[in-house]
Structures are given as C-alpha cells and as structure tokens.
Short mmCIF file of C-alpha atoms and ligand atoms in Angstrom, two decimals:
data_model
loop_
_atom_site.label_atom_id
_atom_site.label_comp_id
_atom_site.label_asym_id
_atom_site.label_seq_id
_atom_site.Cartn_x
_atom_site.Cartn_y
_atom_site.Cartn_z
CA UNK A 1189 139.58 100.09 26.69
CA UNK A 1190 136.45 99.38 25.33
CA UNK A 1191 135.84 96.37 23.60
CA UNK A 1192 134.23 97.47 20.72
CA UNK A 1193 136.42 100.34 20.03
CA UNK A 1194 139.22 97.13 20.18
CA UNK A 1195 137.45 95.49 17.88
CA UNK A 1196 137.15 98.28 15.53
CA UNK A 1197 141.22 99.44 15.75
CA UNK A 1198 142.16 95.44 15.40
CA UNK A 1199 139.70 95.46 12.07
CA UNK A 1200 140.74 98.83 10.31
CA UNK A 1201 144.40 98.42 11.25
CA UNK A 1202 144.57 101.28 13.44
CA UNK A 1203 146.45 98.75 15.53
CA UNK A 1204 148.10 96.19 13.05
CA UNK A 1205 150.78 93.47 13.27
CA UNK A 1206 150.24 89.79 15.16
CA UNK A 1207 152.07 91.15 18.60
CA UNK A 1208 150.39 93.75 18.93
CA UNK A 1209 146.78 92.90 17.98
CA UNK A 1210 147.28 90.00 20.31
CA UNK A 1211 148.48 92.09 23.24
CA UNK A 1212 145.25 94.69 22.41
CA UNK A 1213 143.22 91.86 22.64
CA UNK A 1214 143.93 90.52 25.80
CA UNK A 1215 144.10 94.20 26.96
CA UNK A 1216 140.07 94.44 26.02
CA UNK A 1217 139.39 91.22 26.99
CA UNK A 1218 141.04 92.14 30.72
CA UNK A 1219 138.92 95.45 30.41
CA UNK A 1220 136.03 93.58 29.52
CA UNK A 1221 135.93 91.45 32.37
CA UNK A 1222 136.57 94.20 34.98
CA UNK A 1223 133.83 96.05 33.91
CA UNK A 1224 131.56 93.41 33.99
CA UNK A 1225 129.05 93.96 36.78
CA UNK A 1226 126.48 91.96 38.65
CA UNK A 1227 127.36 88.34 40.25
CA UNK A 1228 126.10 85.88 37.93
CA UNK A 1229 129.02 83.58 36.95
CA UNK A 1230 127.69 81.73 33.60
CA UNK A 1231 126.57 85.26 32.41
CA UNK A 1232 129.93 86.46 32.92
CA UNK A 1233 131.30 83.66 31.48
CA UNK A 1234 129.11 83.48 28.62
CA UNK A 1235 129.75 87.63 27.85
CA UNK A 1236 133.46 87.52 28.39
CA UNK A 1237 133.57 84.10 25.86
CA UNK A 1238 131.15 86.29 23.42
CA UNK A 1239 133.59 89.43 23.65
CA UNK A 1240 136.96 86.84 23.03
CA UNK A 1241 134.63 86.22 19.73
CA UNK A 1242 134.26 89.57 18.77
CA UNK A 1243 138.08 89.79 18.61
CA UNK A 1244 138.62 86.54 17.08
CA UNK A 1245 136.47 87.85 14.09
CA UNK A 1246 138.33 91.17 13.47
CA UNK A 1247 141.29 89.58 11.61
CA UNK A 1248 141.34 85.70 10.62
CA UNK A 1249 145.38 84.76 10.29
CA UNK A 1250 147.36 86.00 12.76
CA UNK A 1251 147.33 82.97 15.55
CA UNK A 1252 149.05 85.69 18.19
CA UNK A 1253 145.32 86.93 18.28
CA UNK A 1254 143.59 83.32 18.71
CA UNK A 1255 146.33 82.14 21.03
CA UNK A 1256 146.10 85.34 23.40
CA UNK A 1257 141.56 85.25 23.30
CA UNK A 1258 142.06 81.25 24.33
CA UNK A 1259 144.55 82.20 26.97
CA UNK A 1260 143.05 84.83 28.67
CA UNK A 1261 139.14 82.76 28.56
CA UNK A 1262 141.18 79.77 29.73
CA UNK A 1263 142.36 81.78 32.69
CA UNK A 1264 138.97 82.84 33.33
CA UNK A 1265 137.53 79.46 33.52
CA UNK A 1266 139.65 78.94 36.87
CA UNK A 1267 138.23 79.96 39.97
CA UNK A 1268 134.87 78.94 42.48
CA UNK A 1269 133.80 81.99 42.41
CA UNK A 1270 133.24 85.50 39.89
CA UNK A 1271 135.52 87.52 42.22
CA UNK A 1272 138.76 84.26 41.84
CA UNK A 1273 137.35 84.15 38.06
CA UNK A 1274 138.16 87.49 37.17
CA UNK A 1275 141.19 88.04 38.94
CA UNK A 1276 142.73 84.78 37.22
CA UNK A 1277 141.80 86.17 33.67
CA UNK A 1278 143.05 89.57 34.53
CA UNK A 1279 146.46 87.50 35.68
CA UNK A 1280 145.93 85.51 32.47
CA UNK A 1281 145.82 88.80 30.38
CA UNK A 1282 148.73 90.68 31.83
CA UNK A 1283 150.53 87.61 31.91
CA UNK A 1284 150.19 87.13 28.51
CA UNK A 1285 151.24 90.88 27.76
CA UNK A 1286 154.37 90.72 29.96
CA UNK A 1287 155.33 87.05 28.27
CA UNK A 1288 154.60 88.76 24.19
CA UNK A 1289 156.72 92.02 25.57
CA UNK A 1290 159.31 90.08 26.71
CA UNK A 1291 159.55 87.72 24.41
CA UNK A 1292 160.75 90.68 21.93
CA UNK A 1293 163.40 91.59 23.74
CA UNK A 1294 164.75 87.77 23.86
CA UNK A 1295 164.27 87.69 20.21
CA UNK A 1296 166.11 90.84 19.77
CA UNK A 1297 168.91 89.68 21.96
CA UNK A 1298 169.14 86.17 20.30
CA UNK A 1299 168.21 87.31 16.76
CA UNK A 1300 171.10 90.36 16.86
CA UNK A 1301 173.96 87.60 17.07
CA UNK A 1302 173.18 86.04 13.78
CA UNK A 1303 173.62 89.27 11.97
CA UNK A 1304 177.35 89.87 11.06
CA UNK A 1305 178.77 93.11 11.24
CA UNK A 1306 178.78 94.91 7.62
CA UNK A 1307 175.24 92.28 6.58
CA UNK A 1308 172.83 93.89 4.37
CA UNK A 1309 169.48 92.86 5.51
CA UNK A 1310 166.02 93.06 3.87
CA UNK A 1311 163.01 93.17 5.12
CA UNK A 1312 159.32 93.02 4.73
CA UNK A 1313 156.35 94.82 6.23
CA UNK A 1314 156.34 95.87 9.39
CA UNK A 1315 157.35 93.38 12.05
CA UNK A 1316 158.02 94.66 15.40
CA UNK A 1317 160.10 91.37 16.21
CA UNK A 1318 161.81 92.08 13.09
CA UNK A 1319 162.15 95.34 13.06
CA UNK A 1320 163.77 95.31 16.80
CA UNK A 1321 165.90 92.61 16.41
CA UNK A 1322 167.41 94.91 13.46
CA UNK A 1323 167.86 97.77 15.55
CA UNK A 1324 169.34 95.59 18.56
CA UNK A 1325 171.90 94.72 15.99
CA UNK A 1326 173.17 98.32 15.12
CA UNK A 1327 172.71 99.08 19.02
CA UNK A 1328 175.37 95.85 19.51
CA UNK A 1329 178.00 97.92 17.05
CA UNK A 1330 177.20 95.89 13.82
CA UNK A 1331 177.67 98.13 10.63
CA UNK A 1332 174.61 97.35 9.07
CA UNK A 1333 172.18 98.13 5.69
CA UNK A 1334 168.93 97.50 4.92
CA UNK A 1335 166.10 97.04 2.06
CA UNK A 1336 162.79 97.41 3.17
CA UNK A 1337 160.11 96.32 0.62
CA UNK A 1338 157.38 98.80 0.01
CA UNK A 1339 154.60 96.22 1.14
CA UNK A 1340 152.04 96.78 -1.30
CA UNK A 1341 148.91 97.08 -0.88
CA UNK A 1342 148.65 98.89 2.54
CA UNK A 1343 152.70 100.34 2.44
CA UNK A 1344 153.53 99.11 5.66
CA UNK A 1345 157.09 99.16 4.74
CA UNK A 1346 156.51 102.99 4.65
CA UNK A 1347 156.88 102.18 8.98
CA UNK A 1348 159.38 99.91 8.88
CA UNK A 1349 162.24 102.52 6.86
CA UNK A 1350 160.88 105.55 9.29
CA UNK A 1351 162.13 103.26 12.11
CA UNK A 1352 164.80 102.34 11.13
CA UNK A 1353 166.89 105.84 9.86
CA UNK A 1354 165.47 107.02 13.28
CA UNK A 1355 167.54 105.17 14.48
CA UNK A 1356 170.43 105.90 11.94
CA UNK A 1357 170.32 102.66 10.29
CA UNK A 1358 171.11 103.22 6.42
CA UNK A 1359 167.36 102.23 4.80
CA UNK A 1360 166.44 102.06 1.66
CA UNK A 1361 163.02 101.58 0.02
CA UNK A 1362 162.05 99.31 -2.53
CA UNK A 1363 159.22 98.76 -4.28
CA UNK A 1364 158.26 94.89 -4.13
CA UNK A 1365 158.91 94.06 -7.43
CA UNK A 1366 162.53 94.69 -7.37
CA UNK A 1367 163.31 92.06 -4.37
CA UNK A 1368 164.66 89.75 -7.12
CA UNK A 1369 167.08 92.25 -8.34
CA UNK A 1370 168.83 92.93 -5.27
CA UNK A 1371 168.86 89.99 -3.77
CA UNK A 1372 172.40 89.69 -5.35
CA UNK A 1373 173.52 92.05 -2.74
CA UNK A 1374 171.59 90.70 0.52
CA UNK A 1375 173.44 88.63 2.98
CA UNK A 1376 170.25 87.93 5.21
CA UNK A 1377 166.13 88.46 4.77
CA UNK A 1378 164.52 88.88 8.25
CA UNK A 1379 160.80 88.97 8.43
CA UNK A 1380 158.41 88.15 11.23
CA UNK A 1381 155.30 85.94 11.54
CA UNK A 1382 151.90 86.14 11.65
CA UNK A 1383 151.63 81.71 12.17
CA UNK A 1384 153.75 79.47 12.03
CA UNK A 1385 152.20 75.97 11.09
CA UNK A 1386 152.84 72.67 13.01
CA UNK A 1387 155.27 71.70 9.10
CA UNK A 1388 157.05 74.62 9.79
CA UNK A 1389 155.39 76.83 7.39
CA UNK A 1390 155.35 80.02 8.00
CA UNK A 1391 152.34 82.61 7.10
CA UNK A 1392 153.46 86.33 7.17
CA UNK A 1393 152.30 89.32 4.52
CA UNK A 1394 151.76 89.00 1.40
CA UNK A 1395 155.39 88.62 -0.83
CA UNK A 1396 157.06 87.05 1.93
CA UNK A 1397 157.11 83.54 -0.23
CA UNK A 1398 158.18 84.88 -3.06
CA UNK A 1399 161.58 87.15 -1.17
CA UNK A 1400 162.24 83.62 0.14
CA UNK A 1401 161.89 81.62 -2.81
CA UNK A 1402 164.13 84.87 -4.73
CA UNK A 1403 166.48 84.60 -1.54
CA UNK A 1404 166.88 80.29 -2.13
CA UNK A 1405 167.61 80.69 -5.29
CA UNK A 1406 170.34 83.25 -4.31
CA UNK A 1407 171.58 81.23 -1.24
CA UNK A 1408 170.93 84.05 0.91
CA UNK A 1409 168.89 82.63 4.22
CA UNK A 1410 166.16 83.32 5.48
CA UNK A 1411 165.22 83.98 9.42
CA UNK A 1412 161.90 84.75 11.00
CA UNK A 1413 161.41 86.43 13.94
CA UNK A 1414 158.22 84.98 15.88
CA UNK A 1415 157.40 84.57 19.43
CA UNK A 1416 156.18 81.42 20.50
CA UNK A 1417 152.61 82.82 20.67
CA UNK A 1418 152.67 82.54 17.02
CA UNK A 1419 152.74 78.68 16.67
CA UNK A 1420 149.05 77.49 16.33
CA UNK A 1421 148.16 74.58 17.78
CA UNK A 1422 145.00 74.65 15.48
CA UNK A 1423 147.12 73.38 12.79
CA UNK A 1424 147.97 70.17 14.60
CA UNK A 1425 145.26 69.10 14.48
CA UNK A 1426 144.52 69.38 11.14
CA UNK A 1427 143.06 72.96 11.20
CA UNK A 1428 144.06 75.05 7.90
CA UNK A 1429 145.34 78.93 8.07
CA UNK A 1430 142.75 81.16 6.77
CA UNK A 1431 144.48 83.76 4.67
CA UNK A 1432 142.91 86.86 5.21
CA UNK A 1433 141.51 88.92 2.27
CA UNK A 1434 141.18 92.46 2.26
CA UNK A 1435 138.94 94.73 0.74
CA UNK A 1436 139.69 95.34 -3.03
CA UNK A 1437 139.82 99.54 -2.34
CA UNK A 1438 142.92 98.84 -0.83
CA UNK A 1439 144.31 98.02 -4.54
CA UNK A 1440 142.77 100.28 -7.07
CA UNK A 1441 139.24 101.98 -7.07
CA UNK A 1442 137.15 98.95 -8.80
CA UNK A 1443 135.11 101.88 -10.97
CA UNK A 1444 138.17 102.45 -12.48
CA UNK A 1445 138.65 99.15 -13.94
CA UNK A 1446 135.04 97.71 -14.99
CA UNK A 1447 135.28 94.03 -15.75
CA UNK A 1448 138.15 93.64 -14.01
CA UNK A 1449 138.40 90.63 -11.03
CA UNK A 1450 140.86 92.32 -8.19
CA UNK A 1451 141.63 90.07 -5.78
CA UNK A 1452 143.14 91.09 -2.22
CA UNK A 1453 145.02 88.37 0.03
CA UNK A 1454 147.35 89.80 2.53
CA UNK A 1455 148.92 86.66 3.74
CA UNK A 1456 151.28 83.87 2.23
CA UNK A 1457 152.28 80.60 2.83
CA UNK A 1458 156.55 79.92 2.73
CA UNK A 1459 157.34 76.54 3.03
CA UNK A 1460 159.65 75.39 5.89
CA UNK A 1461 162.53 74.82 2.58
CA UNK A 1462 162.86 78.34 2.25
CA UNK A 1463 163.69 79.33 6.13
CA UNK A 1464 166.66 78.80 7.46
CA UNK A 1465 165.71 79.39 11.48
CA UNK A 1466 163.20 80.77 13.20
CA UNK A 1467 163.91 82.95 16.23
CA UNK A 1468 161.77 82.40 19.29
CA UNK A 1469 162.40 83.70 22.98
CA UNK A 1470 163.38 79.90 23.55
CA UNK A 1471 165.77 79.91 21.21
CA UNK A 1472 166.81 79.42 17.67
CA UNK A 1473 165.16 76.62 16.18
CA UNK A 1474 164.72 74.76 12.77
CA UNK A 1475 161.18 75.74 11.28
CA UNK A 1476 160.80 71.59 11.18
CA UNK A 1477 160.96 71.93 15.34
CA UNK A 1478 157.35 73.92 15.54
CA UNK A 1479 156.16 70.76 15.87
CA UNK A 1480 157.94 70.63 18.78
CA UNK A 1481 157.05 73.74 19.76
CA UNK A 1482 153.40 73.75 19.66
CA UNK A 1483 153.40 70.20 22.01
CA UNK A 1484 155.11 72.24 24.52
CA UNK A 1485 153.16 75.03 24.78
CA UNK A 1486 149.58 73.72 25.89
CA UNK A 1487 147.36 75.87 24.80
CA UNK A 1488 144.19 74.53 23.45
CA UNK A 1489 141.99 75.94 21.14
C1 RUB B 486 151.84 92.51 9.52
C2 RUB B 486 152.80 91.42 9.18
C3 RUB B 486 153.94 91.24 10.13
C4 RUB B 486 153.55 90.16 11.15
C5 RUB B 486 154.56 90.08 12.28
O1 RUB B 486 150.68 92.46 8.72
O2 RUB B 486 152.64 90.66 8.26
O3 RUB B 486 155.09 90.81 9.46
O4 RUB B 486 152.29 90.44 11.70
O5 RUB B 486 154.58 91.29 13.00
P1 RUB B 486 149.49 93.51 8.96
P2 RUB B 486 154.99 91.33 14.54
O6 RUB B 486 150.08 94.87 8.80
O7 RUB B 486 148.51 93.16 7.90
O8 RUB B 486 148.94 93.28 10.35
O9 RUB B 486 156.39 90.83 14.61
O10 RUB B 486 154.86 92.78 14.92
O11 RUB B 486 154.04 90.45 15.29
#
C-alpha cells in the first residue's frame, strides 16, 4: 500500500472509523518502511518518522491513529542496524494489527454478556466494536432490536442498519433527532470510541453526548465499546482532544444559504457521568479507570 494513497483513503473516508484507520496506518507505515531502499539509517529514520506524519495529519481525533503511528516508529527505533530496524517496525506494525483485530473479538465476547435477551439497543454511527459486539449477541441466542441513528452529516448509520438485518437483526432507522423520543423504549445505548480521555471522557461522533445525556435522563445506560488503543496518553499529560471539523459541503451547499455561518464538527465530548462501562479486551471497566488504563499501557507520544 502506498502511503500516499493511505493518506488520501484515511482523509476522504474511503476508509473511516478509529480501528480501522489505525490498522491502515500501521499497514502503510509497514509498507513504507519495506520499500524503503538504500542503507542509510537516519534517512530511513527520518522518512519513515515523516510518513507516520503524513498519517497523523489525515484525521485529528481518533487516538487509535496516533497510538498505532507512535507504536509502529517506536518499534522502528529498536535495532543496530537498518536491516534489525525494519524488521522490528514491521513486527511493531503487524503486531499492532493482530492486537486491534483481536481485541474486537474480546470486546465482542465480553460486551455480548451485558446484553439481555429481548434488550432493545441503539446505536450510533458506525462502530465496528459496536457493531460486532451487537451481532455476537444475536449469534449467542439473545432476541434482540435495534435503533440505529441516521448519523448526520455523512449517514454512517446508513452502514451500521445494512449490517445488521444482514445478519437478521430487526433494525430500524432513525433520524437523529428522534433519539429523545424513543429512548422510552431502549434498554441499552452501545456506541464505540474514537478517545477516551485520561477523566474518562469519551470522544466518539457527533450526537453521541446528547443520546447519553437523553439516555441519563431516561436511566437507560450507556456502554462503549473501545479497545485499549483508544485511551490517549496525550491527555495525561495535559494534552486536549482536537475535535475534528469537516468541510461545510458535507451539510448543505453554502451557495444555497448566503450569509449563513455552517459549522461542521464531527466529534463530541460525553462526560464519564453519562457512561456506565466501557468495554475493553481487558475487561469491563468504569470510564473513571482510563486513568488506569492509560498508566498501563506505555505508550508514549
Ligand atoms: C466513526 C465513529 C465511530 C468510532 C469507533 O466516525 O465515530 O463510532 O470511530 O469506531 P467516522 P470503531 O466515520 O467519522 O470515522 O469501533 O470502528 O473504531
């Protein structure tokens, strides 16, 4: 894979959602480096750290994507000489692809046993750790429903129900707006993550705050599905999400609205109040544990 061409999929949202941008990035990065040729070590080093930039600049909040670029360039900055370099970033990349595939699975497995059988769920976006556990718990015999949210602007939710009736789950869409409305009838939101902040906070599209703060006031709870990749360690120390913002287009065409401001994020904040657990491959934790978390996991930024 080439790493522009990476670059460019990870920016237009050919390839979209935290897991898998992160796994395409280590991917290119992996790539990258194989391709690289000659024998001079800084060079290499200095290309392969300008390439993990590249990446890093396609798409600003998902941590997955930071967390795999400072993995893989931390493997690569093992080794006495190019050829030990390169093959410990290579291990470093498909280490971190097996670990992120993997990791969905546990989830799944883990995530599927706090749905009860006859639950109506609701979702939002398109989360593969989401969307799997979901399925794991109709493939474990649970009689479940869902609501998907539309996911305005970019309609990922338009995913999210197509994979779900594949699979015969009973899906139905709804358009954001009307999360408040039949919340009455939810016994359980599951979303995924894009970062999850050393307070627990958790940043995932755009709406996600507001289902949670419509689910609180309905005592429904609230679990995320995110993979340990997804903790930043940035936010430890001090560091502040950006939230992405996405070109207006995406909303309305701005000739059709002169004088009108449009404004674009696609990421929100939900406090660590409005989620009940999170569900990691390590386990089912309290979002006030990331702390935790993020000490355990070592990687730097
Ligand atoms: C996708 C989104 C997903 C998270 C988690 O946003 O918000 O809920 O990325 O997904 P976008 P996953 O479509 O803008 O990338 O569980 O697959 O990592």
């Amino acid at each position: 894979m080439d790493l522009e061409e990476a670059a460019r999929k990870i920016e237009t949202m050919e390839v979209r959602g935290a897991a898998k941008i992160a796994r395409l990035a280590a991917e290119a990065l992996k790539d990258f480096a194989l391709s690289f040729e000659g024998s001079d070590t800084e060079k290499f080093r200095e290309e392969v750290k300008r390439a993990g930039e590249r990446l890093l600049s396609t798409r600003p909040t998902a941590v997955s994507l930071r967390n795999a670029v400072n993995i893989v360039l931390k493997g690569g900055r093992e080794g006495d000489n190019l050829s030990d370099i390169k093959k410990n970033l290579v291990m470093a990349a498909e280490n971190f692809i097996a670990n992120s595939e993997k990791a969905i699975e546990v989830i799944a497995e883990i995530g599927s046993k706090r749905i009860k059988d006859g639950a109506i769920l609701l979702t939002h976006c398109n989360s593969s750790a989401a969307v799997t556990t979901i399925i794991k718990a109709h493939k474990d015999g649970k009689n479940i429903k869902v609501y998907a949210t539309e996911s305005r602007p970019k309609r990922q939710g338009y995913i999210t129900v197509r994979q779900l009736v594949k699979e015969g789950i009973p899906t139905t869409l709804i358009v954001d707006s009307a999360v408040r409305h039949v919340m009455p009838k939810v016994d359980l939101v599951v979303v995924g993550a894009d970062t999850v902040e050393s307070n627990g906070a958790v940043i995932n599209k755009i709406g996600t705050s507001q289902i949670a703060l419509c689910a609180h006031e309905a005592r429904v709870p609230v679990m995320v599905c995110a993979e340990t990749y997804k903790f930043s360690h940035e936010t430890l120390a001090g560091e502040l999400v950006e939230i992405e913002e996405r070109d207006v287009n995406e909303i309305v065409k701005p000739e059709d609205f002169p004088g009108v401001g449009i404004f674009n994020p696609v990421f929100d904040a939900t406090p660590p109040e409005y989620i009940d657990v999170i569900v990691t491959e390590e386990g089912v934790i309290s979002p006030h544990a990331a702390y935790e978390i993020i000490k355990a996991l070592d990687i730097d930024s």
